[in-house]
Phi, psi and omega in degrees: 000149195247222175266356150317320187281310185287336175277330170295294149359270195293000173249340164306321184285308164336292164272102171330158190276105181280339186252145189278159198281140163294304202277294166280163174264000000 
């Protein structure tokens, strides 16, 4: 897990998931 993971995590939490996740809803 690197910076990319942190950024992705932050964006995923900041903005609502527009695309259906394969793991969680």
